[in-house]
Amino acid sequence: QKEVEQDPGPLSVPEGAIVSLNCTYSNSAFQYFMWYRQYSRKGPELLMYTYSSGNKEDGRFTAQVDKSSKYISLFIRDSQPSDSATYLCATDSWGKFQFGAGTQVVVTP
Amino acid sequence: GAVVSQHPSWVICKSGTSVKIECRSLDFQATTMFWYRQFPKQSLMLMATSNEGSKATYEQGVEKDKFLINHASLTLSTLTVTSAHPEDSSFYICSAREGASGANVLTFGAGSRLTVL
């Protein structure tokens, strides 16, 4: 069993819709939770990170962590075609980073 | 924010030659850098952890004599693919941890696409 599970998609949504992404993890010791966006043939770029449980909002992006259920989510409001990319969740515990498989998101005009 | 520069962004080489990829942290010092490999439509596969001033730590199944890692300074780590073969063709990405802000997150380079003919 992978330490971080993420549905690879693809997830297709119409422009303006809310994109909902999620991951589950198995190790309760994970403290930091991150979401990265990766465009084709590019390195991942950090979107958001949260420490422990709770919500964090940044513009159209909202990250949620529920440590009791080991569930992390990313919501993208008012999605745009430029949001089409692969989104990877990641966690960290004592310097050991674990990545999900990445979910491919396609926002259609 | 933290920036990691990776060079070259793409390289084509002949089978049997060696290729060096550089990874630099531009505005912070990185005692630890990470090298990943990514196949099409797959997630990141950690190859090794590069430690400044000491030997790299390789993940299981990664040949250390094939993928030479040198981390000679706090801002530079290099990955050399020795005697490259077509099966080494892949997307290689480096990353560094920038912890000065108190956040334990990774910053990635733009990646290097290696094609071995």
Coordinates of C-alpha atoms in Angstrom, one line a residue:
Chain A
Q1 CA 0.0 0.0 0.0
K2 CA 1.3 3.4 -0.9
E3 CA 1.7 5.9 1.8
V4 CA -0.2 8.5 -0.2
E5 CA -3.1 7.5 -2.4
Q6 CA -4.4 9.8 -5.1
D7 CA -6.8 9.1 -8.0
P8 CA -4.9 9.8 -11.3
G9 CA -8.0 10.9 -13.1
P10 CA -8.3 12.5 -15.6
L11 CA -10.8 14.9 -14.1
S12 CA -12.6 17.0 -16.7
V13 CA -14.7 20.0 -15.7
P14 CA -16.2 22.9 -17.6
E15 CA -14.8 26.4 -17.1
G16 CA -16.1 28.1 -14.1
A17 CA -16.8 24.9 -12.1
I18 CA -15.2 23.9 -8.8
V19 CA -12.4 21.4 -9.1
S20 CA -12.3 19.1 -6.1
L21 CA -9.1 17.0 -5.6
N22 CA -8.3 14.7 -2.7
C23 CA -5.7 12.3 -1.3
T24 CA -5.6 9.9 1.6
Y25 CA -2.5 9.0 3.6
S26 CA -1.6 6.2 5.9
N27 CA 1.0 7.6 8.3
S28 CA -0.4 9.6 11.1
A29 CA 3.0 11.1 11.8
F30 CA 2.8 13.3 8.7
Q31 CA 2.8 16.9 9.7
Y32 CA 3.2 19.0 6.5
F33 CA 0.8 18.7 3.6
M34 CA 1.4 20.2 0.2
W35 CA -0.2 20.6 -3.2
Y36 CA 1.9 21.0 -6.3
R37 CA 0.8 21.9 -9.8
Q38 CA 2.7 20.4 -12.7
Y39 CA 2.3 21.5 -16.3
S40 CA 3.4 19.1 -19.0
R41 CA 7.1 18.8 -19.3
K42 CA 7.7 21.2 -16.4
G43 CA 8.8 20.7 -12.8
P44 CA 6.1 20.8 -10.1
E45 CA 5.4 24.2 -8.6
L46 CA 4.2 24.6 -5.0
L47 CA 0.6 25.8 -4.8
M48 CA -0.2 25.6 -1.1
Y49 CA 1.0 24.0 2.1
T50 CA -0.6 23.4 5.4
Y51 CA 0.7 22.3 8.8
S52 CA -1.5 19.9 10.8
S53 CA -5.3 20.1 10.4
G54 CA -7.4 22.9 9.2
N55 CA -8.1 25.0 6.1
K56 CA -6.0 27.4 4.2
E57 CA -7.2 29.7 1.5
D58 CA -5.3 31.5 -1.2
G59 CA -7.3 33.3 -3.9
R60 CA -9.2 30.6 -5.8
F61 CA -7.5 27.8 -4.0
T62 CA -8.5 26.2 -0.7
A63 CA -6.6 23.4 1.0
Q64 CA -8.1 21.3 3.7
V65 CA -6.5 18.7 6.0
D66 CA -8.4 16.3 8.2
K67 CA -5.9 14.4 10.2
S68 CA -8.6 12.4 12.0
S69 CA -9.5 10.7 8.7
K70 CA -6.1 11.2 7.1
Y71 CA -7.7 13.0 4.2
I72 CA -6.4 16.1 2.4
S73 CA -8.3 18.1 -0.2
L74 CA -7.7 20.9 -2.7
F75 CA -10.5 23.0 -4.1
I76 CA -10.2 25.3 -7.1
R77 CA -13.0 27.8 -7.5
D78 CA -14.0 29.4 -10.8
S79 CA -11.7 27.1 -12.7
Q80 CA -10.0 28.4 -15.8
P81 CA -8.5 26.5 -18.8
S82 CA -5.1 27.6 -17.5
D83 CA -5.7 25.4 -14.5
S84 CA -5.4 22.3 -16.7
A85 CA -2.5 20.5 -15.3
T86 CA -1.5 17.6 -13.0
Y87 CA -2.0 18.2 -9.3
L88 CA 0.1 16.3 -6.9
C89 CA -0.5 16.0 -3.2
A90 CA 2.5 15.5 -0.9
T91 CA 3.2 15.0 2.8
D92 CA 6.3 15.2 4.9
S93 CA 7.4 13.5 8.0
W94 CA 10.9 14.1 9.4
G95 CA 12.2 15.1 6.0
K96 CA 10.8 12.1 4.1
F97 CA 8.5 13.4 1.4
Q98 CA 5.8 11.2 0.0
F99 CA 3.9 12.1 -3.2
G100 CA 0.6 11.0 -4.6
A101 CA 0.4 9.8 -8.1
G102 CA -1.0 13.1 -9.3
T103 CA -4.5 13.9 -10.7
Q104 CA -4.7 15.2 -14.3
V105 CA -7.2 18.0 -14.5
V106 CA -8.7 19.3 -17.7
V107 CA -10.8 22.5 -17.7
T108 CA -12.7 22.8 -20.9
P109 CA -13.7 26.3 -22.2
Chain B
G1 CA 10.1 32.9 -2.9
A2 CA 12.6 30.1 -3.1
V3 CA 13.9 29.4 -6.6
V4 CA 15.7 26.3 -7.9
S5 CA 17.4 26.4 -11.2
Q6 CA 18.1 23.3 -13.2
H7 CA 20.2 23.0 -16.3
P8 CA 20.0 21.8 -19.0
S9 CA 16.3 21.7 -19.6
W10 CA 16.7 19.1 -22.3
V11 CA 19.6 17.1 -23.7
I12 CA 20.1 14.5 -26.4
C13 CA 23.1 12.3 -26.2
K14 CA 24.5 9.2 -27.8
S15 CA 24.4 5.8 -26.1
G16 CA 27.5 5.3 -24.0
T17 CA 28.2 8.9 -23.2
S18 CA 27.8 10.7 -19.9
V19 CA 25.5 13.6 -19.1
K20 CA 25.6 16.0 -16.2
I21 CA 22.6 17.9 -14.9
E22 CA 23.0 20.8 -12.5
C23 CA 20.7 21.9 -9.8
R24 CA 21.2 25.2 -8.0
S25 CA 19.3 26.9 -5.2
L26 CA 19.4 30.6 -6.2
D27 CA 18.3 32.5 -3.2
F28 CA 18.8 30.1 -0.3
Q29 CA 21.2 27.5 1.0
A30 CA 20.2 23.9 0.6
T31 CA 22.1 21.3 2.7
T32 CA 19.8 18.7 1.2
M33 CA 18.6 18.3 -2.3
F34 CA 16.6 15.5 -3.9
W35 CA 16.7 14.0 -7.3
Y36 CA 13.6 12.5 -8.9
R37 CA 12.8 10.7 -12.1
Q38 CA 9.5 10.9 -13.7
F39 CA 8.1 8.7 -16.5
P40 CA 5.3 10.0 -18.7
K41 CA 2.0 10.3 -16.9
Q42 CA 3.5 8.9 -13.7
S43 CA 4.4 10.5 -10.4
L44 CA 7.8 11.4 -9.1
M45 CA 10.1 8.6 -8.2
L46 CA 12.8 9.6 -5.6
M47 CA 16.2 8.5 -6.8
A48 CA 18.5 9.8 -4.2
T49 CA 19.0 12.4 -1.5
S50 CA 22.0 14.6 -2.0
N51 CA 23.7 15.9 1.1
E52 CA 26.2 18.7 1.0
G53 CA 29.7 17.6 1.9
S54 CA 28.8 13.9 2.2
K55 CA 27.7 10.9 0.1
A56 CA 24.3 10.8 -1.4
T57 CA 21.7 8.4 -0.1
Y58 CA 20.3 6.3 -2.9
E59 CA 16.8 4.7 -2.9
Q60 CA 16.5 1.0 -3.3
G61 CA 17.0 -0.1 -6.9
V62 CA 18.9 3.0 -8.0
E63 CA 22.4 2.3 -9.2
K64 CA 24.8 4.7 -7.5
D65 CA 27.6 4.0 -10.0
K66 CA 25.2 4.8 -12.8
F67 CA 23.8 8.0 -11.3
L68 CA 26.6 9.9 -9.7
I69 CA 25.6 12.7 -7.4
N70 CA 27.8 15.4 -6.1
H71 CA 26.8 18.1 -3.7
A72 CA 29.9 20.2 -3.4
S73 CA 28.4 23.4 -2.1
L74 CA 25.3 24.6 -0.3
T75 CA 23.8 25.8 -3.5
L76 CA 24.8 23.2 -6.1
S77 CA 24.1 19.5 -6.6
T78 CA 24.9 17.6 -9.8
L79 CA 23.6 14.4 -11.2
T80 CA 25.7 12.6 -13.8
V81 CA 24.2 9.8 -15.8
T82 CA 27.2 7.7 -16.7
S83 CA 27.3 5.5 -19.8
A84 CA 23.8 6.5 -20.7
H85 CA 21.6 4.0 -22.5
P86 CA 18.1 4.5 -24.2
E87 CA 16.4 3.1 -21.1
D88 CA 17.8 6.1 -19.1
S89 CA 15.8 8.4 -21.2
S90 CA 13.5 10.2 -18.8
F91 CA 12.5 13.4 -17.1
Y92 CA 14.9 14.2 -14.2
I93 CA 13.8 16.8 -11.6
C94 CA 15.7 18.1 -8.7
S95 CA 14.3 19.8 -5.6
A96 CA 15.6 21.5 -2.5
R97 CA 14.0 22.1 0.9
E98 CA 13.8 25.7 1.9
G99 CA 13.1 25.8 5.6
A100 CA 14.1 29.3 6.5
S101 CA 10.5 30.5 6.6
G102 CA 9.7 27.7 9.0
A103 CA 7.8 25.8 6.4
N104 CA 9.1 22.4 5.5
V105 CA 8.3 22.4 1.8
L106 CA 10.1 21.4 -1.4
T107 CA 10.9 23.7 -4.3
F108 CA 11.5 22.0 -7.6
G109 CA 13.6 22.8 -10.6
A110 CA 12.0 22.9 -14.0
G111 CA 13.3 19.5 -14.9
S112 CA 15.7 18.1 -17.5
R113 CA 14.5 15.9 -20.3
L114 CA 17.1 13.4 -21.3
T115 CA 16.9 11.5 -24.5
V116 CA 19.5 8.8 -25.2
L117 CA 19.8 7.7 -28.8

